[in-house]
Coordinates of C-alpha atoms and ligand atoms in Angstrom, one line a residue:
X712 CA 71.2 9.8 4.1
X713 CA 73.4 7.9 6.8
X714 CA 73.6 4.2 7.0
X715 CA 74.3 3.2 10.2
X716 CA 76.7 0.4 11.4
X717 CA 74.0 -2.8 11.3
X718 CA 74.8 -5.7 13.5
X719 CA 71.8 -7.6 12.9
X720 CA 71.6 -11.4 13.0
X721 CA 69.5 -11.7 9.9
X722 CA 67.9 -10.2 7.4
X723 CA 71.4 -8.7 7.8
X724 CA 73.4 -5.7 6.3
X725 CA 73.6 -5.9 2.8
X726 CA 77.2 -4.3 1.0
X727 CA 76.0 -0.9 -0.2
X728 CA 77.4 -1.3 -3.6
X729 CA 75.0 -4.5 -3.9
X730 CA 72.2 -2.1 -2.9
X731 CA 73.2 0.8 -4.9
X732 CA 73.4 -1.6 -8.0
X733 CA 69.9 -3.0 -7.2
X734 CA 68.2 0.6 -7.0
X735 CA 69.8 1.3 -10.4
X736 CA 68.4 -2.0 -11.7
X737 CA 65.3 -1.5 -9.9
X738 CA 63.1 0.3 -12.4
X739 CA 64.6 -0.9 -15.4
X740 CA 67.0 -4.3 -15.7
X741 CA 69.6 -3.6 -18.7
X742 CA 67.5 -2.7 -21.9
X743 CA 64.4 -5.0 -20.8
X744 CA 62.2 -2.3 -20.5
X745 CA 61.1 -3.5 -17.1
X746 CA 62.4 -4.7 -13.6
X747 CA 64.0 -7.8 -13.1
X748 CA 61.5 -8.8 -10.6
X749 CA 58.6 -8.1 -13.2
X750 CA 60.3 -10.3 -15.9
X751 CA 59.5 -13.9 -16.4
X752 CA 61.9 -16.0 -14.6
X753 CA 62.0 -18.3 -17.8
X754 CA 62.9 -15.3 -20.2
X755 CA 66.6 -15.4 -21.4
X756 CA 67.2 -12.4 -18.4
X757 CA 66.6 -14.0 -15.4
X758 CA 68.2 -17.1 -17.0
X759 CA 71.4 -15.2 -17.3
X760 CA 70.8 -14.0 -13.7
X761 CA 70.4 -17.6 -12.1
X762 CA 72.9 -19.1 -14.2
X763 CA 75.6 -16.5 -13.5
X764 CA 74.5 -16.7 -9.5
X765 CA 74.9 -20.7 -9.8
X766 CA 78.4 -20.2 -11.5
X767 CA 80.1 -17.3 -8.6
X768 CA 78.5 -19.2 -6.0
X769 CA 80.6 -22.3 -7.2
X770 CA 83.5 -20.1 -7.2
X771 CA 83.0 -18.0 -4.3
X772 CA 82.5 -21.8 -2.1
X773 CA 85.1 -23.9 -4.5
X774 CA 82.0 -26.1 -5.1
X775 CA 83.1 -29.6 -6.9
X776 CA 80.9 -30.5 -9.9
X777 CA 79.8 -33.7 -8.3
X778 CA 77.6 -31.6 -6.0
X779 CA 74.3 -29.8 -7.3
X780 CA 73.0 -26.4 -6.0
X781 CA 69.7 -25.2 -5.4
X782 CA 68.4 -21.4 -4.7
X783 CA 65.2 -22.7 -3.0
X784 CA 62.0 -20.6 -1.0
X785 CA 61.1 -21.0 2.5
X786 CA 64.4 -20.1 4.3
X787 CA 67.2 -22.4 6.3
X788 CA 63.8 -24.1 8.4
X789 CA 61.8 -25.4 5.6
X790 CA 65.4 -27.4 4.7
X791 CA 65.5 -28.5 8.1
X792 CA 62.2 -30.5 7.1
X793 CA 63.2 -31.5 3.7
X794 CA 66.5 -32.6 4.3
X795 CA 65.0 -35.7 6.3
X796 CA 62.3 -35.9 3.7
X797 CA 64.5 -36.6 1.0
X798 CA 67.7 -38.3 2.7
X799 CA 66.4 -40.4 4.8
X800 CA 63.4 -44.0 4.6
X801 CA 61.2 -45.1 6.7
X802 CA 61.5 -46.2 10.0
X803 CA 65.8 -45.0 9.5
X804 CA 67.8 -43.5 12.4
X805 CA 68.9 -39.8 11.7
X806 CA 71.5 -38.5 14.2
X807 CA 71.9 -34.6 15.3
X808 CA 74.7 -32.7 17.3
X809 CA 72.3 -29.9 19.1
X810 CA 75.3 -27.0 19.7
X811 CA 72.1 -24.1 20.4
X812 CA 68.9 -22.7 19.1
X813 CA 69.0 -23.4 15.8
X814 CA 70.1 -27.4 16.0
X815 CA 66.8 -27.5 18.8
X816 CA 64.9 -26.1 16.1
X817 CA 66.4 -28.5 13.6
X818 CA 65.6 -31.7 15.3
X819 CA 61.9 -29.9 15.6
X820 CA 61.6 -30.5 11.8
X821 CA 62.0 -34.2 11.8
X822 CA 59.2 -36.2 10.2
X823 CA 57.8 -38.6 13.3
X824 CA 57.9 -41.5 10.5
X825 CA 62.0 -41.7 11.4
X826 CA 64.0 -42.5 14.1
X827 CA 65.6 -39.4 15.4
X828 CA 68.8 -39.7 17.9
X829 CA 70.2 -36.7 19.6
X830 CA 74.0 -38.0 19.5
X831 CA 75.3 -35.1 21.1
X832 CA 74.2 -32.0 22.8
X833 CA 75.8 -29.1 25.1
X834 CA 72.4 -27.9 26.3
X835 CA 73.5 -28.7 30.3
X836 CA 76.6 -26.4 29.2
X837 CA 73.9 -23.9 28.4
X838 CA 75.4 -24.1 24.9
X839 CA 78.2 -22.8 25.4
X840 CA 80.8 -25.5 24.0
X841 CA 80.0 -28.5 21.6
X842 CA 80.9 -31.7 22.7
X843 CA 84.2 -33.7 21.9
X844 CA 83.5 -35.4 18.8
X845 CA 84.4 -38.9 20.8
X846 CA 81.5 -38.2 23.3
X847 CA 79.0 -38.1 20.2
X848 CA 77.1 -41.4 20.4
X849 CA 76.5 -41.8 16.1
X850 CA 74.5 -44.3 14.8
X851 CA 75.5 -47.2 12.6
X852 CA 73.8 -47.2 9.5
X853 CA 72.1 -43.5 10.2
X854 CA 70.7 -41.5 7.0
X855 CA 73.1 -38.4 8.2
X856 CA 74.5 -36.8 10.7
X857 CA 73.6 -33.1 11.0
X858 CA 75.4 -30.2 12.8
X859 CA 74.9 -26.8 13.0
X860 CA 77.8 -25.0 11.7
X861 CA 77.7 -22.0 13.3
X862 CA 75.0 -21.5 16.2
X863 CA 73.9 -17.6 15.2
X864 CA 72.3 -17.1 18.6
X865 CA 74.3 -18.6 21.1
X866 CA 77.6 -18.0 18.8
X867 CA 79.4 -21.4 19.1
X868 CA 81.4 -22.3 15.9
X869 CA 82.6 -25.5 15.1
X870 CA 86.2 -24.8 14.4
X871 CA 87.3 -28.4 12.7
X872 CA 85.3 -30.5 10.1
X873 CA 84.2 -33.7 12.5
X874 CA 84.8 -36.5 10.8
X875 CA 80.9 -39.0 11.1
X876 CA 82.7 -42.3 8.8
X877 CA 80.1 -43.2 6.1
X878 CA 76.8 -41.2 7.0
X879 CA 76.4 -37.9 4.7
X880 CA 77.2 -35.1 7.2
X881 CA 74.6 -32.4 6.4
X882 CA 75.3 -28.9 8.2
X883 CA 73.4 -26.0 8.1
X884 CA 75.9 -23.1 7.5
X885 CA 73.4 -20.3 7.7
X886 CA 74.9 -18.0 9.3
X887 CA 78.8 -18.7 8.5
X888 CA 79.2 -19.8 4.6
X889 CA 81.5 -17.7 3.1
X890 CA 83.3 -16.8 5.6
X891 CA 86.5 -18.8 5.3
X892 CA 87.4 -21.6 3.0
X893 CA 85.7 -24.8 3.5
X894 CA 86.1 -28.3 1.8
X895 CA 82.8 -29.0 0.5
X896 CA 83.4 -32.5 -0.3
X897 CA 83.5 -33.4 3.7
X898 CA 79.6 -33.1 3.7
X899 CA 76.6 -34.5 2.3
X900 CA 74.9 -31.8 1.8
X901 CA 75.7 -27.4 3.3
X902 CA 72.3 -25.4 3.5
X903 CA 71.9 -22.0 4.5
X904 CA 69.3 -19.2 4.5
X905 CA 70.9 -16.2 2.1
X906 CA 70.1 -13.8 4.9
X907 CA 73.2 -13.3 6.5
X908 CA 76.3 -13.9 4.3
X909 CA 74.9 -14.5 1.1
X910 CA 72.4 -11.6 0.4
X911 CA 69.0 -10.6 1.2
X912 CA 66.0 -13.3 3.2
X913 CA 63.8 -15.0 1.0
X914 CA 66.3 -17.3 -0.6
X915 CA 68.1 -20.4 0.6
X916 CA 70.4 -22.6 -0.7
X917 CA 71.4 -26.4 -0.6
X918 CA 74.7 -27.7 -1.7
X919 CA 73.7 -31.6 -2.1
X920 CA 75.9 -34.2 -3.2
X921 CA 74.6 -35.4 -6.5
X922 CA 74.4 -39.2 -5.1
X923 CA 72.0 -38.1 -2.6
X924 CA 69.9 -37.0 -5.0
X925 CA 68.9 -40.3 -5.7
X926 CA 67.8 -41.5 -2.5
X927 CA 64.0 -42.4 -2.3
X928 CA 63.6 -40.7 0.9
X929 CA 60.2 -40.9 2.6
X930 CA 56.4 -39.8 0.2
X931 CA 56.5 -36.9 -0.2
X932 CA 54.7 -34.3 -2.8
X933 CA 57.0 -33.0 -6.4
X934 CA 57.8 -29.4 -4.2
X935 CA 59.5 -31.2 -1.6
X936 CA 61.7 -33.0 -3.3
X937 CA 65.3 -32.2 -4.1
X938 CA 65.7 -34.5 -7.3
X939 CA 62.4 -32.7 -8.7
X940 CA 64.0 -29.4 -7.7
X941 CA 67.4 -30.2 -9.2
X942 CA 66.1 -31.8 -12.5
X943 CA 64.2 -27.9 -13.3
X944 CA 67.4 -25.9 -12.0
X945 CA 65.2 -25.0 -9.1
X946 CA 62.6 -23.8 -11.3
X947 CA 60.2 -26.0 -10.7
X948 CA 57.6 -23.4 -9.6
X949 CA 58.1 -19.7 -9.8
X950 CA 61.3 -19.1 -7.8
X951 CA 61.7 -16.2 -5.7
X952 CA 63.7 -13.9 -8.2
X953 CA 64.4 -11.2 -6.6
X954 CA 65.8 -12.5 -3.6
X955 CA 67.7 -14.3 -6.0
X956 CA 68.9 -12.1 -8.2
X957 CA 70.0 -10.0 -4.9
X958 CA 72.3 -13.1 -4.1
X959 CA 73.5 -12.8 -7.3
X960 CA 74.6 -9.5 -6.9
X961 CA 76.1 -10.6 -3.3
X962 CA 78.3 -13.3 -4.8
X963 CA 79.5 -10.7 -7.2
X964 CA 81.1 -8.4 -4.6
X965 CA 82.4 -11.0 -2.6
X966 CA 84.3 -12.5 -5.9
X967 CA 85.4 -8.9 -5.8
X968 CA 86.4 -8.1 -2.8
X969 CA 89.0 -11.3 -2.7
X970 CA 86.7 -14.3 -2.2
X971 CA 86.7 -16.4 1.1
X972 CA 90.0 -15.9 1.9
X973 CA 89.8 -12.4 2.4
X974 CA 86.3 -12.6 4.5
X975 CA 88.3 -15.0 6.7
X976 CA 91.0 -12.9 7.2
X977 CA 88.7 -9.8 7.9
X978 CA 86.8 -11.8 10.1
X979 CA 89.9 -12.8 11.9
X980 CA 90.6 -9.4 13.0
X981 CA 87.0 -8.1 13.7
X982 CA 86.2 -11.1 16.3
X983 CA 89.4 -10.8 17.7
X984 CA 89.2 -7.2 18.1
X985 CA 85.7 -7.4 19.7
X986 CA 86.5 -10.3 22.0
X987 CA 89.6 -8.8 23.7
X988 CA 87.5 -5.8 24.0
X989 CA 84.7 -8.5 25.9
X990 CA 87.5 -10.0 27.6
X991 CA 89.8 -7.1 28.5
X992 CA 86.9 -4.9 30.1
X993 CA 87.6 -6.7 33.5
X994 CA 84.3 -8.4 33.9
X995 CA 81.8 -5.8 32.6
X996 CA 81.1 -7.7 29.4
X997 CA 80.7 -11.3 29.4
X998 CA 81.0 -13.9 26.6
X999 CA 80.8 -17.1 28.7
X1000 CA 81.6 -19.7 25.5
X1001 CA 84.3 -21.8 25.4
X1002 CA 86.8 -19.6 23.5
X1003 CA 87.8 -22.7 21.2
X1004 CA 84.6 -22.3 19.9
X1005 CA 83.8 -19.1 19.9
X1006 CA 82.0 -17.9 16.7
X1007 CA 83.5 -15.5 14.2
X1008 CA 80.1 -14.2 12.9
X1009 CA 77.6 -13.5 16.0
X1010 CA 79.0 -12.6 19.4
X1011 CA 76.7 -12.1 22.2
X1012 CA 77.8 -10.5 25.5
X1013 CA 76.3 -9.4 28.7
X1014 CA 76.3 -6.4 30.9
X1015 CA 75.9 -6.3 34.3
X1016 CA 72.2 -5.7 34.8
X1017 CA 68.6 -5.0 32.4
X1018 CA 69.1 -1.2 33.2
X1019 CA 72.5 -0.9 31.8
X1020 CA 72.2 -3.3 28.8
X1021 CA 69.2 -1.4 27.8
X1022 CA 70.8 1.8 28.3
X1023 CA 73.4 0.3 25.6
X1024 CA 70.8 -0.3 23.3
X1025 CA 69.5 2.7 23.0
X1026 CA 72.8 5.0 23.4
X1027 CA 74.5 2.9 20.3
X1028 CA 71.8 3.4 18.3
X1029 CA 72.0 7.5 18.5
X1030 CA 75.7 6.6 18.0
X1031 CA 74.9 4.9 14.9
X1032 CA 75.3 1.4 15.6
X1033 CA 72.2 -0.4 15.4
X1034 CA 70.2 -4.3 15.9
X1035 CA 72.5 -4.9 18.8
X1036 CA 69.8 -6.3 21.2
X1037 CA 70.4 -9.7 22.3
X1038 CA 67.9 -12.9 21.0
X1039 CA 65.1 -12.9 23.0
X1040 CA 66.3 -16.4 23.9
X1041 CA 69.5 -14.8 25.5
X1042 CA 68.8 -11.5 26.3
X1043 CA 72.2 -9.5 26.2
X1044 CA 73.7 -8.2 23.2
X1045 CA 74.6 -9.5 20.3
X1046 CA 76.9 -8.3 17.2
X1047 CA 76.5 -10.3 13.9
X1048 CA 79.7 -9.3 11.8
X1049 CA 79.0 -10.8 8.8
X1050 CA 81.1 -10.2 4.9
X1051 CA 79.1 -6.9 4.9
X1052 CA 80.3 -5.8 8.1
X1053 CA 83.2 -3.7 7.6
X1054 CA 86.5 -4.1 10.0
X1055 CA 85.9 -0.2 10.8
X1056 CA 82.1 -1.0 11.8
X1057 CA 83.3 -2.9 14.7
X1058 CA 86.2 -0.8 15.6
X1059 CA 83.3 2.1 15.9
X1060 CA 81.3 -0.6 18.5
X1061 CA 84.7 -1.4 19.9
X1062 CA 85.0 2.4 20.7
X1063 CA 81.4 2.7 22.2
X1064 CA 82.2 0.0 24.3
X1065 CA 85.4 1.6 25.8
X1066 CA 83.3 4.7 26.3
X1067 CA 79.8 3.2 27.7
X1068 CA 82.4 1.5 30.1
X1069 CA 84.1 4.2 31.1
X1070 CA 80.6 6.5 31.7
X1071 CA 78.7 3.7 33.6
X1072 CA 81.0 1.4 34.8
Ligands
PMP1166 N1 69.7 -21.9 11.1 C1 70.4 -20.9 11.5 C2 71.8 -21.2 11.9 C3 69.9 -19.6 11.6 O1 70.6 -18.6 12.1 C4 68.5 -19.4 11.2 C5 67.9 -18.1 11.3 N2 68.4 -17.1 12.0 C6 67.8 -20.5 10.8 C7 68.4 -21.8 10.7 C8 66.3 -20.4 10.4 O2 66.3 -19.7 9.2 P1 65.0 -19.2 8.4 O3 64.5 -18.1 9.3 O4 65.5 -18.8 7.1 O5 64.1 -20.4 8.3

């Protein structure tokens, strides 16, 4: 068996120990005589499993106690139409910073019963900056104010907290929690799908300041409400505990390997090493975003024409480095280099490039 190098954006590579520890679990979890994901997610097993997931994640993030967390089903865009759901009233203003794809699709997911103001956008940059926090045009008096942490498709990164004054600031952090240290008491509420840096699609998770919780929010049914959620430690229907569990697992080996401060430093050296290799190719690849926000985690490039890039997409593969095809948004390549990504994984695409370069340019 070879694993190959796996850039992609999500469902992402997992770390093999995490896998190798979930096939030994698979057919039987400890002495239960069954799998995890046959057991009853209110036995004293899975218990242990969510409970012990809820207490590395707090560590892994540095979460502060006056901020709840739920594992929830549905993924990063189901959030992006509860978050208004439960934060914000009737007939209130909401205000989002669009920075890509993902913040489009965000403002997509806002009930018509509110007010929604685009405060800021860098669509007419083609996404590739994010607007000066003193161009944003916020909202007195707005429910939140939500940005999109890291844009996984047209890789902008915020680089700096912005400071909103009193609204909540909700960001979704898909594709870039855990990554580096971050002060969670800045925002309102973090959310992110699990399938890039925190284990395996299926899961998601909201980091909610308890206050918030107690916000009426617009009607809305028991299931999509984040009090209701919170009150049965996300249990409030059968949760999906596998996925779950996977995380679990995932927090585990990022405790291990050194915690955020290592995955920042390691991602340090694998975005600089692929964007001087972007940059130093002499116009052959192109990343065209504003390198003060360049993202850490996904890093699309272009080639000079279709014929070439597709050439590259099938030539890495047989080289063993695979999911490198651009969004269908984009088009290009991309490279997620997530925790699981190891520094020599890029080094080996780093080496392709040279070599693809040097063969067809
Ligand atoms: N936000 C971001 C930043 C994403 O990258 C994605 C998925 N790639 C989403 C939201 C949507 O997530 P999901 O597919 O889990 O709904």
């Amino acid at each position: 068996m070879t694993r190959a190098y796996n850039f992609a954006p999500g469902p992402a590579a997992l770390p093999e120990p995490v896998l190798r520890q979930a096939q030994a679990d698979m057919l039987e979890y400890q002495d239960a005589g069954a799998s995890i994901v046959e057991l009853s997610h209110r036995g004293p097993e899975f218990v242990a499993v969510a409970s012990a997931a809820e207490a590395d994640l707090r560590k892994l993030v540095g979460i502060p106690d006056d901020y709840a967390v739920l594992f929830l089903g549905g993924g990063a865009t189901t959030q992006q139409a509860l978050l208004p759901l439960n934060l914000a009233s009737e007939g209130q203003t909401v205000d989002y910073v669009v920075t890509g794809h993902w913040g489009k699709t965000a403002l997509k997911q806002v009930d018509s019963r509110l007010k929604l103001n685009v405060a800021a956008s860098s669509e007419s940059d083609h996404f590739h900056s994010i607007p000066a926090r003193e161009t944003w045009k916020l909202t007195p008096g707005a429910a939140y104010v939500h940005v999109t942490a890291n844009e996984t498709i047209h890789g902008t990164e915020f680089r700096h907290t912005p400071d909103v004054g009193d609204a909540p600031l909700v960001a979704d952090f898909s594709s870039s929690i855990a990554s580096e240290p971050l002060d969670v008491s800045r925002y309102g509420v973090i959310y992110a799908g699990a399938q890039k840096n925190l284990g395996p699609v299926g899961v998601a998770v909201v980091i909610i300041r308890r206050d918030l919780l107690e916000r009426a929010g617009l009607p809305r049914a028991e299931i999509f409400n984040y009090g209701v959620h919170n009150k049965h430690e996300s249990m409030l229907n059968t949760p999906p505990s596998w996925n779950w569990y996977l995380a679990g697992l995932t927090f585990k080996w990022m405790l291990a390997e050194g915690g955020v401060a290592e995955f920042a430093r390691r991602s340090q050296v694998k975005a600089k090493m692929l964007y001087a290799a972007i940059d130093g190719s002499g116009g052959f690849y192109r990343n065209e975003v504003d390198p003060a926000v360049r993202s850490r985690m996904n890093v699309p490039f272009f080639l000079p024409d279709e014929t070439l890039t597709s050439k590259f997409v099938s030539e890495s593969k047989v080289a063993g480095l695979i999911s490198l095809k651009g969004h269908r948004v984009l088009g290009g390549i991309r490279a997620s280099i997530y925790n699981a990504m190891p520094v020599e994984g890029v080094r080996a695409l780093v080496d392709f490039m040279h070599d693809f370069q040097k063969r067809n340019g």
